[in-house]
């Protein structure tokens, strides 16, 4: 419908086509409503499939992740955070002792001598030191 009238090609004006002859507006509205009725169900099915796909991806990821646990007193190495790095500078600094675990992978460190390191370190930036 274009501004209250049907859109027609010029040939349909001269000679009626099957579409213009068999068109029934009431039947068309009913069929459009019947097409929209299962729309909610289709969306729910898509949501269930999306959730299942995310669960599969999570299981696959978690099967490959190796959990690391550090306790107070463990010796660790930390990543070097220096702007003046080149290929000959070491990637890890330490060893340091874990002073306390703050939760969710955050740790307070101290040097071997007992002097505290001022900031917290995440487990992603620490590596266990094997002595």
JSON list of C-alpha atoms in Angstrom, two decimals:
[
{"chain": "A", "resi": 1, "resn": "UNK", "atom": "CA", "xyz": [0.00, 0.00, 0.00]},
{"chain": "A", "resi": 2, "resn": "UNK", "atom": "CA", "xyz": [1.31, 3.38, -0.98]},
{"chain": "A", "resi": 3, "resn": "UNK", "atom": "CA", "xyz": [-0.55, 6.26, 0.64]},
{"chain": "A", "resi": 4, "resn": "UNK", "atom": "CA", "xyz": [-3.83, 4.33, 0.79]},
{"chain": "A", "resi": 5, "resn": "UNK", "atom": "CA", "xyz": [-3.65, 2.70, -2.63]},
{"chain": "A", "resi": 6, "resn": "UNK", "atom": "CA", "xyz": [-2.09, -0.54, -3.86]},
{"chain": "A", "resi": 7, "resn": "UNK", "atom": "CA", "xyz": [1.26, -0.41, -5.62]},
{"chain": "A", "resi": 8, "resn": "UNK", "atom": "CA", "xyz": [0.78, -1.74, -9.14]},
{"chain": "A", "resi": 9, "resn": "UNK", "atom": "CA", "xyz": [2.99, -1.98, -12.17]},
{"chain": "A", "resi": 10, "resn": "UNK", "atom": "CA", "xyz": [1.67, -0.23, -15.31]},
{"chain": "A", "resi": 11, "resn": "UNK", "atom": "CA", "xyz": [0.80, -3.51, -17.08]},
{"chain": "A", "resi": 12, "resn": "UNK", "atom": "CA", "xyz": [-1.60, -4.44, -14.23]},
{"chain": "A", "resi": 13, "resn": "UNK", "atom": "CA", "xyz": [-3.66, -1.34, -14.97]},
{"chain": "A", "resi": 14, "resn": "UNK", "atom": "CA", "xyz": [-4.34, -2.38, -18.58]},
{"chain": "A", "resi": 15, "resn": "UNK", "atom": "CA", "xyz": [-4.64, -6.12, -18.06]},
{"chain": "A", "resi": 16, "resn": "UNK", "atom": "CA", "xyz": [-5.36, -7.63, -14.62]},
{"chain": "A", "resi": 17, "resn": "UNK", "atom": "CA", "xyz": [-2.86, -10.18, -13.31]},
{"chain": "A", "resi": 18, "resn": "UNK", "atom": "CA", "xyz": [-3.48, -13.23, -11.14]},
{"chain": "A", "resi": 19, "resn": "UNK", "atom": "CA", "xyz": [-2.25, -11.32, -8.07]},
{"chain": "A", "resi": 20, "resn": "UNK", "atom": "CA", "xyz": [-4.67, -8.44, -8.51]},
{"chain": "A", "resi": 21, "resn": "UNK", "atom": "CA", "xyz": [-7.62, -10.72, -9.36]},
{"chain": "A", "resi": 22, "resn": "UNK", "atom": "CA", "xyz": [-7.20, -13.13, -6.44]},
{"chain": "A", "resi": 23, "resn": "UNK", "atom": "CA", "xyz": [-6.26, -10.55, -3.80]},
{"chain": "A", "resi": 24, "resn": "UNK", "atom": "CA", "xyz": [-8.59, -10.49, -0.78]},
{"chain": "A", "resi": 25, "resn": "UNK", "atom": "CA", "xyz": [-7.71, -7.93, 1.88]},
{"chain": "A", "resi": 26, "resn": "UNK", "atom": "CA", "xyz": [-9.49, -9.72, 4.76]},
{"chain": "A", "resi": 27, "resn": "UNK", "atom": "CA", "xyz": [-7.83, -13.03, 3.98]},
{"chain": "A", "resi": 28, "resn": "UNK", "atom": "CA", "xyz": [-4.47, -11.29, 3.61]},
{"chain": "A", "resi": 29, "resn": "UNK", "atom": "CA", "xyz": [-4.79, -9.68, 7.07]},
{"chain": "A", "resi": 30, "resn": "UNK", "atom": "CA", "xyz": [-5.73, -13.01, 8.62]},
{"chain": "A", "resi": 31, "resn": "UNK", "atom": "CA", "xyz": [-2.76, -14.78, 7.06]},
{"chain": "A", "resi": 32, "resn": "UNK", "atom": "CA", "xyz": [-0.38, -12.04, 8.21]},
{"chain": "A", "resi": 33, "resn": "UNK", "atom": "CA", "xyz": [-1.68, -12.40, 11.78]},
{"chain": "A", "resi": 34, "resn": "UNK", "atom": "CA", "xyz": [-1.30, -16.18, 11.60]},
{"chain": "A", "resi": 35, "resn": "UNK", "atom": "CA", "xyz": [2.30, -15.67, 10.44]},
{"chain": "A", "resi": 36, "resn": "UNK", "atom": "CA", "xyz": [3.00, -13.44, 13.44]},
{"chain": "A", "resi": 37, "resn": "UNK", "atom": "CA", "xyz": [1.45, -15.80, 16.03]},
{"chain": "A", "resi": 38, "resn": "UNK", "atom": "CA", "xyz": [4.36, -18.29, 16.17]},
{"chain": "A", "resi": 39, "resn": "UNK", "atom": "CA", "xyz": [6.91, -15.46, 16.24]},
{"chain": "A", "resi": 40, "resn": "UNK", "atom": "CA", "xyz": [7.20, -15.59, 20.05]},
{"chain": "A", "resi": 41, "resn": "UNK", "atom": "CA", "xyz": [7.79, -19.35, 19.92]},
{"chain": "A", "resi": 42, "resn": "UNK", "atom": "CA", "xyz": [10.47, -18.94, 17.24]},
{"chain": "A", "resi": 43, "resn": "UNK", "atom": "CA", "xyz": [12.24, -16.37, 19.40]},
{"chain": "A", "resi": 44, "resn": "UNK", "atom": "CA", "xyz": [12.10, -18.69, 22.42]},
{"chain": "A", "resi": 45, "resn": "UNK", "atom": "CA", "xyz": [13.58, -21.55, 20.40]},
{"chain": "A", "resi": 46, "resn": "UNK", "atom": "CA", "xyz": [16.37, -19.25, 19.19]},
{"chain": "A", "resi": 47, "resn": "UNK", "atom": "CA", "xyz": [17.04, -18.16, 22.78]},
{"chain": "A", "resi": 48, "resn": "UNK", "atom": "CA", "xyz": [17.31, -21.79, 23.94]},
{"chain": "A", "resi": 49, "resn": "UNK", "atom": "CA", "xyz": [19.71, -22.59, 21.07]},
{"chain": "A", "resi": 50, "resn": "UNK", "atom": "CA", "xyz": [21.84, -19.55, 21.90]},
{"chain": "A", "resi": 51, "resn": "UNK", "atom": "CA", "xyz": [22.01, -20.56, 25.57]},
{"chain": "A", "resi": 52, "resn": "UNK", "atom": "CA", "xyz": [22.98, -24.14, 24.64]},
{"chain": "A", "resi": 53, "resn": "UNK", "atom": "CA", "xyz": [25.71, -22.87, 22.30]},
{"chain": "A", "resi": 54, "resn": "UNK", "atom": "CA", "xyz": [27.13, -20.66, 25.05]},
{"chain": "A", "resi": 55, "resn": "UNK", "atom": "CA", "xyz": [27.10, -23.59, 27.46]},
{"chain": "A", "resi": 56, "resn": "UNK", "atom": "CA", "xyz": [29.01, -25.78, 24.98]},
{"chain": "A", "resi": 57, "resn": "UNK", "atom": "CA", "xyz": [31.59, -23.03, 24.39]},
{"chain": "A", "resi": 58, "resn": "UNK", "atom": "CA", "xyz": [31.98, -22.54, 28.15]},
{"chain": "A", "resi": 59, "resn": "UNK", "atom": "CA", "xyz": [32.46, -26.27, 28.77]},
{"chain": "A", "resi": 60, "resn": "UNK", "atom": "CA", "xyz": [35.07, -26.47, 26.01]},
{"chain": "A", "resi": 61, "resn": "UNK", "atom": "CA", "xyz": [36.95, -23.46, 27.38]},
{"chain": "A", "resi": 62, "resn": "UNK", "atom": "CA", "xyz": [36.82, -24.67, 30.97]},
{"chain": "A", "resi": 63, "resn": "UNK", "atom": "CA", "xyz": [38.07, -28.13, 29.99]},
{"chain": "A", "resi": 64, "resn": "UNK", "atom": "CA", "xyz": [41.31, -26.57, 28.72]},
{"chain": "A", "resi": 65, "resn": "UNK", "atom": "CA", "xyz": [41.88, -24.09, 31.56]},
{"chain": "A", "resi": 66, "resn": "UNK", "atom": "CA", "xyz": [44.24, -25.29, 34.25]},
{"chain": "A", "resi": 67, "resn": "UNK", "atom": "CA", "xyz": [43.33, -23.69, 37.58]},
{"chain": "A", "resi": 68, "resn": "UNK", "atom": "CA", "xyz": [46.25, -22.28, 39.54]},
{"chain": "A", "resi": 69, "resn": "UNK", "atom": "CA", "xyz": [46.10, -21.82, 43.28]},
{"chain": "A", "resi": 70, "resn": "UNK", "atom": "CA", "xyz": [48.55, -19.73, 45.25]},
{"chain": "A", "resi": 71, "resn": "UNK", "atom": "CA", "xyz": [48.69, -19.57, 49.02]},
{"chain": "A", "resi": 72, "resn": "UNK", "atom": "CA", "xyz": [50.36, -17.17, 51.41]},
{"chain": "A", "resi": 73, "resn": "UNK", "atom": "CA", "xyz": [54.07, -18.00, 51.58]},
{"chain": "A", "resi": 74, "resn": "UNK", "atom": "CA", "xyz": [54.39, -19.37, 48.02]},
{"chain": "A", "resi": 75, "resn": "UNK", "atom": "CA", "xyz": [57.23, -18.02, 45.89]},
{"chain": "A", "resi": 76, "resn": "UNK", "atom": "CA", "xyz": [56.22, -16.41, 42.60]},
{"chain": "A", "resi": 77, "resn": "UNK", "atom": "CA", "xyz": [57.68, -14.51, 39.67]},
{"chain": "A", "resi": 78, "resn": "UNK", "atom": "CA", "xyz": [55.92, -11.40, 38.36]},
{"chain": "A", "resi": 79, "resn": "UNK", "atom": "CA", "xyz": [55.90, -9.95, 34.86]},
{"chain": "A", "resi": 80, "resn": "UNK", "atom": "CA", "xyz": [58.30, -7.14, 34.13]},
{"chain": "A", "resi": 81, "resn": "UNK", "atom": "CA", "xyz": [56.47, -3.85, 33.64]},
{"chain": "A", "resi": 82, "resn": "UNK", "atom": "CA", "xyz": [59.14, -1.61, 32.20]},
{"chain": "A", "resi": 83, "resn": "UNK", "atom": "CA", "xyz": [58.95, 0.66, 29.17]},
{"chain": "A", "resi": 84, "resn": "UNK", "atom": "CA", "xyz": [62.64, 0.07, 28.44]},
{"chain": "A", "resi": 85, "resn": "UNK", "atom": "CA", "xyz": [62.38, -3.55, 27.36]},
{"chain": "A", "resi": 86, "resn": "UNK", "atom": "CA", "xyz": [64.11, -5.21, 24.47]},
{"chain": "A", "resi": 87, "resn": "UNK", "atom": "CA", "xyz": [64.56, -8.81, 23.47]},
{"chain": "A", "resi": 88, "resn": "UNK", "atom": "CA", "xyz": [67.40, -9.35, 25.95]},
{"chain": "A", "resi": 89, "resn": "UNK", "atom": "CA", "xyz": [65.65, -8.07, 29.07]},
{"chain": "A", "resi": 90, "resn": "UNK", "atom": "CA", "xyz": [64.03, -10.73, 31.26]},
{"chain": "A", "resi": 91, "resn": "UNK", "atom": "CA", "xyz": [60.27, -11.23, 31.03]},
{"chain": "A", "resi": 92, "resn": "UNK", "atom": "CA", "xyz": [59.88, -12.22, 34.70]},
{"chain": "A", "resi": 93, "resn": "UNK", "atom": "CA", "xyz": [61.12, -10.54, 37.87]},
{"chain": "A", "resi": 94, "resn": "UNK", "atom": "CA", "xyz": [61.54, -12.10, 41.27]},
{"chain": "A", "resi": 95, "resn": "UNK", "atom": "CA", "xyz": [61.19, -14.30, 43.20]},
{"chain": "A", "resi": 96, "resn": "UNK", "atom": "CA", "xyz": [58.63, -12.71, 45.52]},
{"chain": "A", "resi": 97, "resn": "UNK", "atom": "CA", "xyz": [56.64, -14.23, 48.35]},
{"chain": "A", "resi": 98, "resn": "UNK", "atom": "CA", "xyz": [52.84, -14.11, 48.40]},
{"chain": "A", "resi": 99, "resn": "UNK", "atom": "CA", "xyz": [51.88, -12.06, 51.44]},
{"chain": "A", "resi": 100, "resn": "UNK", "atom": "CA", "xyz": [48.09, -12.52, 51.27]},
{"chain": "A", "resi": 101, "resn": "UNK", "atom": "CA", "xyz": [45.33, -13.41, 48.85]},
{"chain": "A", "resi": 102, "resn": "UNK", "atom": "CA", "xyz": [42.76, -10.64, 48.46]},
{"chain": "A", "resi": 103, "resn": "UNK", "atom": "CA", "xyz": [40.32, -12.76, 46.46]},
{"chain": "A", "resi": 104, "resn": "UNK", "atom": "CA", "xyz": [39.35, -13.20, 42.81]},
{"chain": "A", "resi": 105, "resn": "UNK", "atom": "CA", "xyz": [42.97, -13.67, 41.72]},
{"chain": "A", "resi": 106, "resn": "UNK", "atom": "CA", "xyz": [44.44, -10.59, 43.44]},
{"chain": "A", "resi": 107, "resn": "UNK", "atom": "CA", "xyz": [47.52, -10.97, 45.63]},
{"chain": "A", "resi": 108, "resn": "UNK", "atom": "CA", "xyz": [49.74, -8.80, 47.81]},
{"chain": "A", "resi": 109, "resn": "UNK", "atom": "CA", "xyz": [53.44, -9.59, 47.39]},
{"chain": "A", "resi": 110, "resn": "UNK", "atom": "CA", "xyz": [56.55, -9.03, 49.44]},
{"chain": "A", "resi": 111, "resn": "UNK", "atom": "CA", "xyz": [60.22, -9.41, 48.68]},
{"chain": "A", "resi": 112, "resn": "UNK", "atom": "CA", "xyz": [62.14, -12.32, 50.14]},
{"chain": "A", "resi": 113, "resn": "UNK", "atom": "CA", "xyz": [63.61, -9.93, 52.71]},
{"chain": "A", "resi": 114, "resn": "UNK", "atom": "CA", "xyz": [60.09, -9.09, 53.95]},
{"chain": "A", "resi": 115, "resn": "UNK", "atom": "CA", "xyz": [59.61, -5.62, 52.40]},
{"chain": "A", "resi": 116, "resn": "UNK", "atom": "CA", "xyz": [56.05, -5.26, 51.03]},
{"chain": "A", "resi": 117, "resn": "UNK", "atom": "CA", "xyz": [55.41, -4.51, 47.36]},
{"chain": "A", "resi": 118, "resn": "UNK", "atom": "CA", "xyz": [53.09, -1.45, 47.20]},
{"chain": "A", "resi": 119, "resn": "UNK", "atom": "CA", "xyz": [50.42, -2.60, 44.73]},
{"chain": "A", "resi": 120, "resn": "UNK", "atom": "CA", "xyz": [48.33, -5.71, 44.19]},
{"chain": "A", "resi": 121, "resn": "UNK", "atom": "CA", "xyz": [49.06, -8.23, 41.47]},
{"chain": "A", "resi": 122, "resn": "UNK", "atom": "CA", "xyz": [46.66, -10.37, 39.49]},
{"chain": "A", "resi": 123, "resn": "UNK", "atom": "CA", "xyz": [47.21, -14.09, 39.02]},
{"chain": "A", "resi": 124, "resn": "UNK", "atom": "CA", "xyz": [47.48, -13.57, 35.25]},
{"chain": "A", "resi": 125, "resn": "UNK", "atom": "CA", "xyz": [50.70, -11.59, 35.87]},
{"chain": "A", "resi": 126, "resn": "UNK", "atom": "CA", "xyz": [52.22, -14.10, 38.28]},
{"chain": "A", "resi": 127, "resn": "UNK", "atom": "CA", "xyz": [53.98, -17.42, 37.75]},
{"chain": "A", "resi": 128, "resn": "UNK", "atom": "CA", "xyz": [54.81, -20.03, 40.34]},
{"chain": "A", "resi": 129, "resn": "UNK", "atom": "CA", "xyz": [58.55, -20.09, 41.18]},
{"chain": "A", "resi": 130, "resn": "UNK", "atom": "CA", "xyz": [60.03, -23.59, 41.38]},
{"chain": "A", "resi": 131, "resn": "UNK", "atom": "CA", "xyz": [63.09, -23.56, 43.62]}
]
